[in-house]
Amino acid sequence: MPRAEALEPFTDADDIADVVLESLLNDKHNSETYELTGPRLLTFKEAVSEIAEASGRNITFQGLTLEEYTQMLKEYQVPEDHIWLVNYLFEQVLDGRNSNITSDIEKVLGRKAKDFSAYAKETAKTGIWNS
């Protein structure tokens, strides 16, 4: 992936769903804006390492330049509009603006956000990453 060094606040989808449900069911959240993040920042390489450890698999991460990644997508015949979107995401979104964490999940749910390690361990137990 390009921008391998970008720090991201990986957020568990179950936490997002729980915040959405709470926000829909409780009027006190009307007109509120929440920025949902996981509890720590990780690079993509670190996230892949945690998945490898949790799954017991040998998974490695390889960073690429955006140009190399775009060329690979073209070789796989990914539609141009998808390639445009990927370029936009890597050029505009993964520019460091997401390199922060909030406590909004805890604010809404009264519990801490799930850490990526917990997510990886729970997901590994499902067998989805087994070869």
mmCIF file of N, CA and C in Angstrom:
data_model
loop_
_atom_site.group_PDB
_atom_site.id
_atom_site.type_symbol
_atom_site.label_atom_id
_atom_site.label_comp_id
_atom_site.label_asym_id
_atom_site.label_seq_id
_atom_site.Cartn_x
_atom_site.Cartn_y
_atom_site.Cartn_z
ATOM 1 N N MET A 1 0.823 -1.184 0.000
ATOM 2 C CA MET A 1 0.000 0.000 0.000
ATOM 3 C C MET A 1 0.866 1.246 0.000
ATOM 4 N N PRO A 2 0.393 2.287 -0.641
ATOM 5 C CA PRO A 2 1.063 3.580 -0.536
ATOM 6 C C PRO A 2 0.829 4.185 0.849
ATOM 7 N N ARG A 3 1.607 5.165 1.166
ATOM 8 C CA ARG A 3 1.486 5.884 2.432
ATOM 9 C C ARG A 3 1.542 4.929 3.626
ATOM 10 N N ALA A 4 2.452 3.983 3.537
ATOM 11 C CA ALA A 4 2.579 2.953 4.564
ATOM 12 C C ALA A 4 2.889 3.539 5.931
ATOM 13 N N GLU A 5 3.479 4.712 5.962
ATOM 14 C CA GLU A 5 3.875 5.328 7.223
ATOM 15 C C GLU A 5 2.742 6.088 7.896
ATOM 16 N N ALA A 6 1.608 6.225 7.211
ATOM 17 C CA ALA A 6 0.489 6.985 7.770
ATOM 18 C C ALA A 6 -0.007 6.330 9.053
ATOM 19 N N LEU A 7 -0.223 7.147 10.058
ATOM 20 C CA LEU A 7 -0.786 6.658 11.315
ATOM 21 C C LEU A 7 -2.299 6.787 11.251
ATOM 22 N N GLU A 8 -2.969 5.682 11.501
ATOM 23 C CA GLU A 8 -4.425 5.651 11.415
ATOM 24 C C GLU A 8 -5.032 5.190 12.738
ATOM 25 N N PRO A 9 -6.154 5.783 13.122
ATOM 26 C CA PRO A 9 -6.833 5.384 14.359
ATOM 27 C C PRO A 9 -7.858 4.279 14.067
ATOM 28 N N PHE A 10 -7.371 3.109 13.677
ATOM 29 C CA PHE A 10 -8.255 2.011 13.284
ATOM 30 C C PHE A 10 -9.422 1.888 14.270
ATOM 31 N N THR A 11 -10.635 1.909 13.719
ATOM 32 C CA THR A 11 -11.850 1.935 14.525
ATOM 33 C C THR A 11 -12.659 0.685 14.255
ATOM 34 N N ASP A 12 -13.053 -0.002 15.301
ATOM 35 C CA ASP A 12 -13.821 -1.235 15.166
ATOM 36 C C ASP A 12 -15.227 -0.930 14.634
ATOM 37 N N ALA A 13 -15.642 -1.678 13.628
ATOM 38 C CA ALA A 13 -16.964 -1.457 13.017
ATOM 39 C C ALA A 13 -18.094 -1.688 14.022
ATOM 40 N N ASP A 14 -17.899 -2.598 14.976
ATOM 41 C CA ASP A 14 -18.932 -2.810 16.001
ATOM 42 C C ASP A 14 -19.083 -1.571 16.880
ATOM 43 N N ASP A 15 -17.966 -0.900 17.187
ATOM 44 C CA ASP A 15 -18.050 0.352 17.949
ATOM 45 C C ASP A 15 -18.825 1.400 17.159
ATOM 46 N N ILE A 16 -18.547 1.494 15.878
ATOM 47 C CA ILE A 16 -19.264 2.461 15.039
ATOM 48 C C ILE A 16 -20.756 2.156 15.051
ATOM 49 N N ALA A 17 -21.107 0.892 14.875
ATOM 50 C CA ALA A 17 -22.519 0.492 14.872
ATOM 51 C C ALA A 17 -23.177 0.804 16.211
ATOM 52 N N ASP A 18 -22.474 0.549 17.299
ATOM 53 C CA ASP A 18 -23.040 0.836 18.624
ATOM 54 C C ASP A 18 -23.279 2.328 18.821
ATOM 55 N N VAL A 19 -22.375 3.167 18.334
ATOM 56 C CA VAL A 19 -22.559 4.614 18.440
ATOM 57 C C VAL A 19 -23.739 5.060 17.574
ATOM 58 N N VAL A 20 -23.853 4.505 16.381
ATOM 59 C CA VAL A 20 -24.985 4.854 15.511
ATOM 60 C C VAL A 20 -26.297 4.483 16.197
ATOM 61 N N LEU A 21 -26.370 3.287 16.733
ATOM 62 C CA LEU A 21 -27.596 2.842 17.407
ATOM 63 C C LEU A 21 -27.933 3.754 18.579
ATOM 64 N N GLU A 22 -26.969 4.029 19.422
ATOM 65 C CA GLU A 22 -27.197 4.910 20.576
ATOM 66 C C GLU A 22 -27.632 6.296 20.116
ATOM 67 N N SER A 23 -27.020 6.795 19.055
ATOM 68 C CA SER A 23 -27.362 8.131 18.554
ATOM 69 C C SER A 23 -28.767 8.196 17.989
ATOM 70 N N LEU A 24 -29.202 7.106 17.379
ATOM 71 C CA LEU A 24 -30.553 7.074 16.829
ATOM 72 C C LEU A 24 -31.626 6.921 17.908
ATOM 73 N N LEU A 25 -31.275 6.260 18.999
ATOM 74 C CA LEU A 25 -32.257 5.967 20.035
ATOM 75 C C LEU A 25 -32.321 7.014 21.146
ATOM 76 N N ASN A 26 -31.338 7.910 21.213
ATOM 77 C CA ASN A 26 -31.286 8.853 22.323
ATOM 78 C C ASN A 26 -31.205 10.277 21.788
ATOM 79 N N ASP A 27 -32.239 11.054 22.055
ATOM 80 C CA ASP A 27 -32.330 12.428 21.540
ATOM 81 C C ASP A 27 -31.201 13.340 22.006
ATOM 82 N N LYS A 28 -30.525 12.993 23.091
ATOM 83 C CA LYS A 28 -29.455 13.876 23.567
ATOM 84 C C LYS A 28 -28.316 13.993 22.556
ATOM 85 N N HIS A 29 -28.296 13.093 21.551
ATOM 86 C CA HIS A 29 -27.249 13.142 20.535
ATOM 87 C C HIS A 29 -27.642 13.980 19.318
ATOM 88 N N ASN A 30 -28.899 14.461 19.296
ATOM 89 C CA ASN A 30 -29.332 15.308 18.183
ATOM 90 C C ASN A 30 -28.399 16.515 18.066
ATOM 91 N N SER A 31 -28.026 16.841 16.862
ATOM 92 C CA SER A 31 -27.164 17.986 16.543
ATOM 93 C C SER A 31 -25.727 17.821 17.033
ATOM 94 N N GLU A 32 -25.378 16.659 17.523
ATOM 95 C CA GLU A 32 -23.998 16.407 17.949
ATOM 96 C C GLU A 32 -23.202 15.832 16.784
ATOM 97 N N THR A 33 -21.938 16.124 16.763
ATOM 98 C CA THR A 33 -21.027 15.550 15.784
ATOM 99 C C THR A 33 -19.958 14.791 16.549
ATOM 100 N N TYR A 34 -19.761 13.543 16.163
ATOM 101 C CA TYR A 34 -18.765 12.715 16.828
ATOM 102 C C TYR A 34 -17.724 12.258 15.821
ATOM 103 N N GLU A 35 -16.489 12.269 16.254
ATOM 104 C CA GLU A 35 -15.407 11.735 15.443
ATOM 105 C C GLU A 35 -14.981 10.433 16.111
ATOM 106 N N LEU A 36 -15.268 9.327 15.436
ATOM 107 C CA LEU A 36 -15.036 8.019 16.036
ATOM 108 C C LEU A 36 -13.675 7.481 15.643
ATOM 109 N N THR A 37 -12.886 7.146 16.644
ATOM 110 C CA THR A 37 -11.561 6.595 16.402
ATOM 111 C C THR A 37 -11.303 5.457 17.368
ATOM 112 N N GLY A 38 -10.363 4.628 16.985
ATOM 113 C CA GLY A 38 -9.866 3.637 17.918
ATOM 114 C C GLY A 38 -9.030 4.329 18.974
ATOM 115 N N PRO A 39 -8.545 3.563 19.964
ATOM 116 C CA PRO A 39 -7.840 4.176 21.084
ATOM 117 C C PRO A 39 -6.355 4.454 20.851
ATOM 118 N N ARG A 40 -5.807 4.029 19.706
ATOM 119 C CA ARG A 40 -4.393 4.312 19.430
ATOM 120 C C ARG A 40 -4.155 4.365 17.935
ATOM 121 N N LEU A 41 -3.040 4.968 17.573
ATOM 122 C CA LEU A 41 -2.658 5.115 16.174
ATOM 123 C C LEU A 41 -1.731 3.976 15.775
ATOM 124 N N LEU A 42 -1.953 3.448 14.569
ATOM 125 C CA LEU A 42 -1.123 2.376 14.025
ATOM 126 C C LEU A 42 -0.811 2.669 12.573
ATOM 127 N N THR A 43 0.357 2.240 12.130
ATOM 128 C CA THR A 43 0.640 2.245 10.699
ATOM 129 C C THR A 43 -0.001 0.985 10.106
ATOM 130 N N PHE A 44 -0.106 0.932 8.789
ATOM 131 C CA PHE A 44 -0.642 -0.270 8.156
ATOM 132 C C PHE A 44 0.270 -1.470 8.429
ATOM 133 N N LYS A 45 1.572 -1.232 8.462
ATOM 134 C CA LYS A 45 2.508 -2.315 8.756
ATOM 135 C C LYS A 45 2.269 -2.876 10.152
ATOM 136 N N GLU A 46 2.049 -1.996 11.114
ATOM 137 C CA GLU A 46 1.769 -2.450 12.476
ATOM 138 C C GLU A 46 0.460 -3.223 12.548
ATOM 139 N N ALA A 47 -0.550 -2.762 11.827
ATOM 140 C CA ALA A 47 -1.834 -3.466 11.819
ATOM 141 C C ALA A 47 -1.685 -4.860 11.220
ATOM 142 N N VAL A 48 -0.963 -4.963 10.113
ATOM 143 C CA VAL A 48 -0.734 -6.264 9.486
ATOM 144 C C VAL A 48 0.037 -7.176 10.430
ATOM 145 N N SER A 49 1.004 -6.645 11.148
ATOM 146 C CA SER A 49 1.770 -7.443 12.112
ATOM 147 C C SER A 49 0.865 -7.987 13.216
ATOM 148 N N GLU A 50 -0.059 -7.175 13.673
ATOM 149 C CA GLU A 50 -0.980 -7.634 14.713
ATOM 150 C C GLU A 50 -1.913 -8.721 14.183
ATOM 151 N N ILE A 51 -2.346 -8.590 12.944
ATOM 152 C CA ILE A 51 -3.176 -9.637 12.338
ATOM 153 C C ILE A 51 -2.365 -10.920 12.195
ATOM 154 N N ALA A 52 -1.107 -10.796 11.767
ATOM 155 C CA ALA A 52 -0.251 -11.970 11.619
ATOM 156 C C ALA A 52 -0.075 -12.676 12.955
ATOM 157 N N GLU A 53 0.186 -11.903 13.990
ATOM 158 C CA GLU A 53 0.375 -12.501 15.317
ATOM 159 C C GLU A 53 -0.895 -13.181 15.811
ATOM 160 N N ALA A 54 -2.024 -12.497 15.676
ATOM 161 C CA ALA A 54 -3.292 -13.055 16.166
ATOM 162 C C ALA A 54 -3.707 -14.302 15.400
ATOM 163 N N SER A 55 -3.406 -14.343 14.117
ATOM 164 C CA SER A 55 -3.822 -15.471 13.284
ATOM 165 C C SER A 55 -2.783 -16.583 13.230
ATOM 166 N N GLY A 56 -1.584 -16.298 13.725
ATOM 167 C CA GLY A 56 -0.527 -17.299 13.669
ATOM 168 C C GLY A 56 0.002 -17.533 12.265
ATOM 169 N N ARG A 57 -0.215 -16.563 11.387
ATOM 170 C CA ARG A 57 0.228 -16.682 10.001
ATOM 171 C C ARG A 57 1.417 -15.777 9.749
ATOM 172 N N ASN A 58 2.208 -16.140 8.763
ATOM 173 C CA ASN A 58 3.338 -15.320 8.347
ATOM 174 C C ASN A 58 2.835 -14.358 7.272
ATOM 175 N N ILE A 59 2.498 -13.155 7.688
ATOM 176 C CA ILE A 59 1.983 -12.138 6.775
ATOM 177 C C ILE A 59 2.961 -10.975 6.810
ATOM 178 N N THR A 60 3.374 -10.524 5.652
ATOM 179 C CA THR A 60 4.281 -9.388 5.593
ATOM 180 C C THR A 60 3.599 -8.225 4.885
ATOM 181 N N PHE A 61 4.093 -7.065 5.154
ATOM 182 C CA PHE A 61 3.570 -5.842 4.564
ATOM 183 C C PHE A 61 4.625 -5.246 3.660
ATOM 184 N N GLN A 62 4.209 -4.790 2.506
ATOM 185 C CA GLN A 62 5.129 -4.134 1.594
ATOM 186 C C GLN A 62 4.545 -2.797 1.177
ATOM 187 N N GLY A 63 5.257 -1.750 1.495
ATOM 188 C CA GLY A 63 4.833 -0.422 1.076
ATOM 189 C C GLY A 63 5.197 -0.189 -0.384
ATOM 190 N N LEU A 64 4.376 0.560 -1.080
ATOM 191 C CA LEU A 64 4.612 0.909 -2.483
ATOM 192 C C LEU A 64 4.450 2.414 -2.644
ATOM 193 N N THR A 65 5.017 2.941 -3.695
ATOM 194 C CA THR A 65 4.712 4.329 -4.041
ATOM 195 C C THR A 65 3.304 4.357 -4.623
ATOM 196 N N LEU A 66 2.707 5.517 -4.631
ATOM 197 C CA LEU A 66 1.373 5.641 -5.206
ATOM 198 C C LEU A 66 1.399 5.283 -6.691
ATOM 199 N N GLU A 67 2.471 5.651 -7.365
ATOM 200 C CA GLU A 67 2.597 5.332 -8.789
ATOM 201 C C GLU A 67 2.657 3.810 -9.003
ATOM 202 N N GLU A 68 3.425 3.113 -8.186
ATOM 203 C CA GLU A 68 3.508 1.648 -8.299
ATOM 204 C C GLU A 68 2.147 1.003 -8.025
ATOM 205 N N TYR A 69 1.453 1.524 -7.026
ATOM 206 C CA TYR A 69 0.140 0.979 -6.670
ATOM 207 C C TYR A 69 -0.867 1.211 -7.802
ATOM 208 N N THR A 70 -0.857 2.415 -8.352
ATOM 209 C CA THR A 70 -1.749 2.747 -9.462
ATOM 210 C C THR A 70 -1.473 1.845 -10.663
ATOM 211 N N GLN A 71 -0.212 1.625 -10.975
ATOM 212 C CA GLN A 71 0.155 0.756 -12.093
ATOM 213 C C GLN A 71 -0.342 -0.670 -11.857
ATOM 214 N N MET A 72 -0.208 -1.147 -10.620
ATOM 215 C CA MET A 72 -0.685 -2.486 -10.291
ATOM 216 C C MET A 72 -2.202 -2.583 -10.499
ATOM 217 N N LEU A 73 -2.929 -1.548 -10.070
ATOM 218 C CA LEU A 73 -4.383 -1.546 -10.249
ATOM 219 C C LEU A 73 -4.743 -1.587 -11.736
ATOM 220 N N LYS A 74 -4.000 -0.850 -12.553
ATOM 221 C CA LYS A 74 -4.241 -0.871 -14.001
ATOM 222 C C LYS A 74 -3.983 -2.253 -14.578
ATOM 223 N N GLU A 75 -2.919 -2.912 -14.106
ATOM 224 C CA GLU A 75 -2.601 -4.261 -14.582
ATOM 225 C C GLU A 75 -3.707 -5.257 -14.211
ATOM 226 N N TYR A 76 -4.351 -5.009 -13.073
ATOM 227 C CA TYR A 76 -5.473 -5.865 -12.657
ATOM 228 C C TYR A 76 -6.794 -5.412 -13.285
ATOM 229 N N GLN A 77 -6.725 -4.443 -14.180
ATOM 230 C CA GLN A 77 -7.865 -3.922 -14.927
ATOM 231 C C GLN A 77 -8.963 -3.354 -14.026
ATOM 232 N N VAL A 78 -8.525 -2.683 -12.986
ATOM 233 C CA VAL A 78 -9.458 -1.979 -12.116
ATOM 234 C C VAL A 78 -10.000 -0.789 -12.905
ATOM 235 N N PRO A 79 -11.303 -0.553 -12.859
ATOM 236 C CA PRO A 79 -11.877 0.571 -13.609
ATOM 237 C C PRO A 79 -11.231 1.907 -13.223
ATOM 238 N N GLU A 80 -11.107 2.786 -14.199
ATOM 239 C CA GLU A 80 -10.438 4.078 -14.004
ATOM 240 C C GLU A 80 -11.075 4.910 -12.896
ATOM 241 N N ASP A 81 -12.418 4.869 -12.764
ATOM 242 C CA ASP A 81 -13.045 5.661 -11.706
ATOM 243 C C ASP A 81 -12.678 5.143 -10.316
ATOM 244 N N HIS A 82 -12.450 3.839 -10.195
ATOM 245 C CA HIS A 82 -11.992 3.285 -8.917
ATOM 246 C C HIS A 82 -10.540 3.706 -8.645
ATOM 247 N N ILE A 83 -9.733 3.689 -9.688
ATOM 248 C CA ILE A 83 -8.335 4.116 -9.542
ATOM 249 C C ILE A 83 -8.284 5.587 -9.140
ATOM 250 N N TRP A 84 -9.148 6.410 -9.734
ATOM 251 C CA TRP A 84 -9.213 7.812 -9.356
ATOM 252 C C TRP A 84 -9.526 7.944 -7.864
ATOM 253 N N LEU A 85 -10.505 7.185 -7.381
ATOM 254 C CA LEU A 85 -10.894 7.244 -5.974
ATOM 255 C C LEU A 85 -9.741 6.814 -5.066
ATOM 256 N N VAL A 86 -9.057 5.744 -5.427
ATOM 257 C CA VAL A 86 -7.918 5.279 -4.643
ATOM 258 C C VAL A 86 -6.843 6.370 -4.582
ATOM 259 N N ASN A 87 -6.555 6.979 -5.716
ATOM 260 C CA ASN A 87 -5.576 8.067 -5.735
ATOM 261 C C ASN A 87 -6.010 9.217 -4.836
ATOM 262 N N TYR A 88 -7.278 9.581 -4.917
ATOM 263 C CA TYR A 88 -7.802 10.645 -4.060
ATOM 264 C C TYR A 88 -7.610 10.289 -2.587
ATOM 265 N N LEU A 89 -7.981 9.077 -2.230
ATOM 266 C CA LEU A 89 -7.861 8.668 -0.829
ATOM 267 C C LEU A 89 -6.417 8.732 -0.347
ATOM 268 N N PHE A 90 -5.500 8.210 -1.152
ATOM 269 C CA PHE A 90 -4.103 8.194 -0.720
ATOM 270 C C PHE A 90 -3.459 9.573 -0.773
ATOM 271 N N GLU A 91 -3.890 10.428 -1.678
ATOM 272 C CA GLU A 91 -3.309 11.763 -1.763
ATOM 273 C C GLU A 91 -3.926 12.733 -0.758
ATOM 274 N N GLN A 92 -5.222 12.629 -0.525
ATOM 275 C CA GLN A 92 -5.923 13.614 0.283
ATOM 276 C C GLN A 92 -6.272 13.147 1.697
ATOM 277 N N VAL A 93 -6.695 11.911 1.830
ATOM 278 C CA VAL A 93 -7.188 11.446 3.124
ATOM 279 C C VAL A 93 -6.052 10.937 4.005
ATOM 280 N N LEU A 94 -5.131 10.193 3.423
ATOM 281 C CA LEU A 94 -4.023 9.653 4.210
ATOM 282 C C LEU A 94 -2.840 10.619 4.216
ATOM 283 N N ASP A 95 -3.141 11.855 4.551
ATOM 284 C CA ASP A 95 -2.111 12.896 4.565
ATOM 285 C C ASP A 95 -1.745 13.310 5.980
ATOM 286 N N GLY A 96 -2.193 12.546 6.956
ATOM 287 C CA GLY A 96 -1.918 12.854 8.352
ATOM 288 C C GLY A 96 -3.104 13.451 9.087
ATOM 289 N N ARG A 97 -4.135 13.859 8.374
ATOM 290 C CA ARG A 97 -5.274 14.491 9.049
ATOM 291 C C ARG A 97 -6.011 13.534 9.983
ATOM 292 N N ASN A 98 -5.866 12.232 9.755
ATOM 293 C CA ASN A 98 -6.529 11.250 10.616
ATOM 294 C C ASN A 98 -5.632 10.767 11.746
ATOM 295 N N SER A 99 -4.483 11.366 11.895
ATOM 296 C CA SER A 99 -3.517 10.899 12.888
ATOM 297 C C SER A 99 -3.807 11.488 14.266
ATOM 298 N N ASN A 100 -5.006 11.259 14.736
ATOM 299 C CA ASN A 100 -5.366 11.671 16.090
ATOM 300 C C ASN A 100 -6.415 10.717 16.621
ATOM 301 N N ILE A 101 -6.545 10.703 17.915
ATOM 302 C CA ILE A 101 -7.571 9.860 18.535
ATOM 303 C C ILE A 101 -8.509 10.742 19.349
ATOM 304 N N THR A 102 -9.717 10.288 19.493
ATOM 305 C CA THR A 102 -10.702 10.997 20.301
ATOM 306 C C THR A 102 -11.253 10.029 21.348
ATOM 307 N N SER A 103 -11.999 10.567 22.261
ATOM 308 C CA SER A 103 -12.687 9.737 23.255
ATOM 309 C C SER A 103 -14.190 9.731 22.995
ATOM 310 N N ASP A 104 -14.603 10.037 21.755
ATOM 311 C CA ASP A 104 -16.029 10.145 21.451
ATOM 312 C C ASP A 104 -16.777 8.830 21.600
ATOM 313 N N ILE A 105 -16.149 7.708 21.306
ATOM 314 C CA ILE A 105 -16.829 6.419 21.507
ATOM 315 C C ILE A 105 -17.121 6.239 22.989
ATOM 316 N N GLU A 106 -16.157 6.526 23.827
ATOM 317 C CA GLU A 106 -16.371 6.418 25.279
ATOM 318 C C GLU A 106 -17.414 7.429 25.743
ATOM 319 N N LYS A 107 -17.381 8.619 25.178
ATOM 320 C CA LYS A 107 -18.352 9.667 25.533
ATOM 321 C C LYS A 107 -19.783 9.206 25.253
ATOM 322 N N VAL A 108 -19.981 8.557 24.120
ATOM 323 C CA VAL A 108 -21.328 8.131 23.730
ATOM 324 C C VAL A 108 -21.740 6.835 24.425
ATOM 325 N N LEU A 109 -20.823 5.878 24.494
ATOM 326 C CA LEU A 109 -21.180 4.537 24.970
ATOM 327 C C LEU A 109 -20.861 4.279 26.438
ATOM 328 N N GLY A 110 -20.047 5.132 27.035
ATOM 329 C CA GLY A 110 -19.676 4.912 28.424
ATOM 330 C C GLY A 110 -18.665 3.786 28.601
ATOM 331 N N ARG A 111 -18.001 3.433 27.530
ATOM 332 C CA ARG A 111 -16.936 2.419 27.583
ATOM 333 C C ARG A 111 -15.874 2.808 26.565
ATOM 334 N N LYS A 112 -14.691 2.281 26.756
ATOM 335 C CA LYS A 112 -13.593 2.608 25.853
ATOM 336 C C LYS A 112 -13.793 1.956 24.481
ATOM 337 N N ALA A 113 -13.211 2.561 23.472
ATOM 338 C CA ALA A 113 -13.219 1.985 22.127
ATOM 339 C C ALA A 113 -12.393 0.707 22.135
ATOM 340 N N LYS A 114 -12.768 -0.233 21.273
ATOM 341 C CA LYS A 114 -12.043 -1.497 21.181
ATOM 342 C C LYS A 114 -10.690 -1.271 20.522
ATOM 343 N N ASP A 115 -9.660 -1.816 21.125
ATOM 344 C CA ASP A 115 -8.316 -1.706 20.579
ATOM 345 C C ASP A 115 -8.161 -2.653 19.388
ATOM 346 N N PHE A 116 -7.289 -2.304 18.464
ATOM 347 C CA PHE A 116 -7.077 -3.120 17.280
ATOM 348 C C PHE A 116 -6.606 -4.524 17.644
ATOM 349 N N SER A 117 -5.802 -4.655 18.685
ATOM 350 C CA SER A 117 -5.343 -5.983 19.119
ATOM 351 C C SER A 117 -6.518 -6.872 19.503
ATOM 352 N N ALA A 118 -7.475 -6.306 20.212
ATOM 353 C CA ALA A 118 -8.663 -7.079 20.600
ATOM 354 C C ALA A 118 -9.456 -7.482 19.365
ATOM 355 N N TYR A 119 -9.602 -6.548 18.434
ATOM 356 C CA TYR A 119 -10.281 -6.867 17.179
ATOM 357 C C TYR A 119 -9.583 -8.020 16.460
ATOM 358 N N ALA A 120 -8.261 -7.937 16.339
ATOM 359 C CA ALA A 120 -7.506 -8.965 15.620
ATOM 360 C C ALA A 120 -7.660 -10.326 16.296
ATOM 361 N N LYS A 121 -7.577 -10.359 17.607
ATOM 362 C CA LYS A 121 -7.716 -11.627 18.338
ATOM 363 C C LYS A 121 -9.117 -12.215 18.177
ATOM 364 N N GLU A 122 -10.146 -11.376 18.304
ATOM 365 C CA GLU A 122 -11.528 -11.841 18.142
ATOM 366 C C GLU A 122 -11.778 -12.357 16.725
ATOM 367 N N THR A 123 -11.285 -11.625 15.752
ATOM 368 C CA THR A 123 -11.495 -12.009 14.357
ATOM 369 C C THR A 123 -10.735 -13.282 14.022
ATOM 370 N N ALA A 124 -9.531 -13.427 14.542
ATOM 371 C CA ALA A 124 -8.747 -14.639 14.295
ATOM 372 C C ALA A 124 -9.483 -15.880 14.799
ATOM 373 N N LYS A 125 -10.196 -15.750 15.907
ATOM 374 C CA LYS A 125 -10.940 -16.899 16.462
ATOM 375 C C LYS A 125 -12.035 -17.382 15.523
ATOM 376 N N THR A 126 -12.500 -16.529 14.615
ATOM 377 C CA THR A 126 -13.555 -16.937 13.677
ATOM 378 C C THR A 126 -13.008 -17.850 12.584
ATOM 379 N N GLY A 127 -11.682 -17.845 12.402
ATOM 380 C CA GLY A 127 -11.069 -18.666 11.365
ATOM 381 C C GLY A 127 -11.026 -18.012 9.989
ATOM 382 N N ILE A 128 -11.491 -16.793 9.897
ATOM 383 C CA ILE A 128 -11.573 -16.108 8.593
ATOM 384 C C ILE A 128 -10.212 -15.941 7.939
ATOM 385 N N TRP A 129 -9.157 -15.850 8.741
ATOM 386 C CA TRP A 129 -7.818 -15.647 8.198
ATOM 387 C C TRP A 129 -7.033 -16.954 8.045
ATOM 388 N N ASN A 130 -7.689 -18.072 8.270
ATOM 389 C CA ASN A 130 -6.993 -19.355 8.098
ATOM 390 C C ASN A 130 -6.777 -19.621 6.623
ATOM 391 N N SER A 131 -5.650 -20.248 6.321
ATOM 392 C CA SER A 131 -5.364 -20.547 4.910
ATOM 393 C C SER A 131 -6.092 -21.802 4.458
#
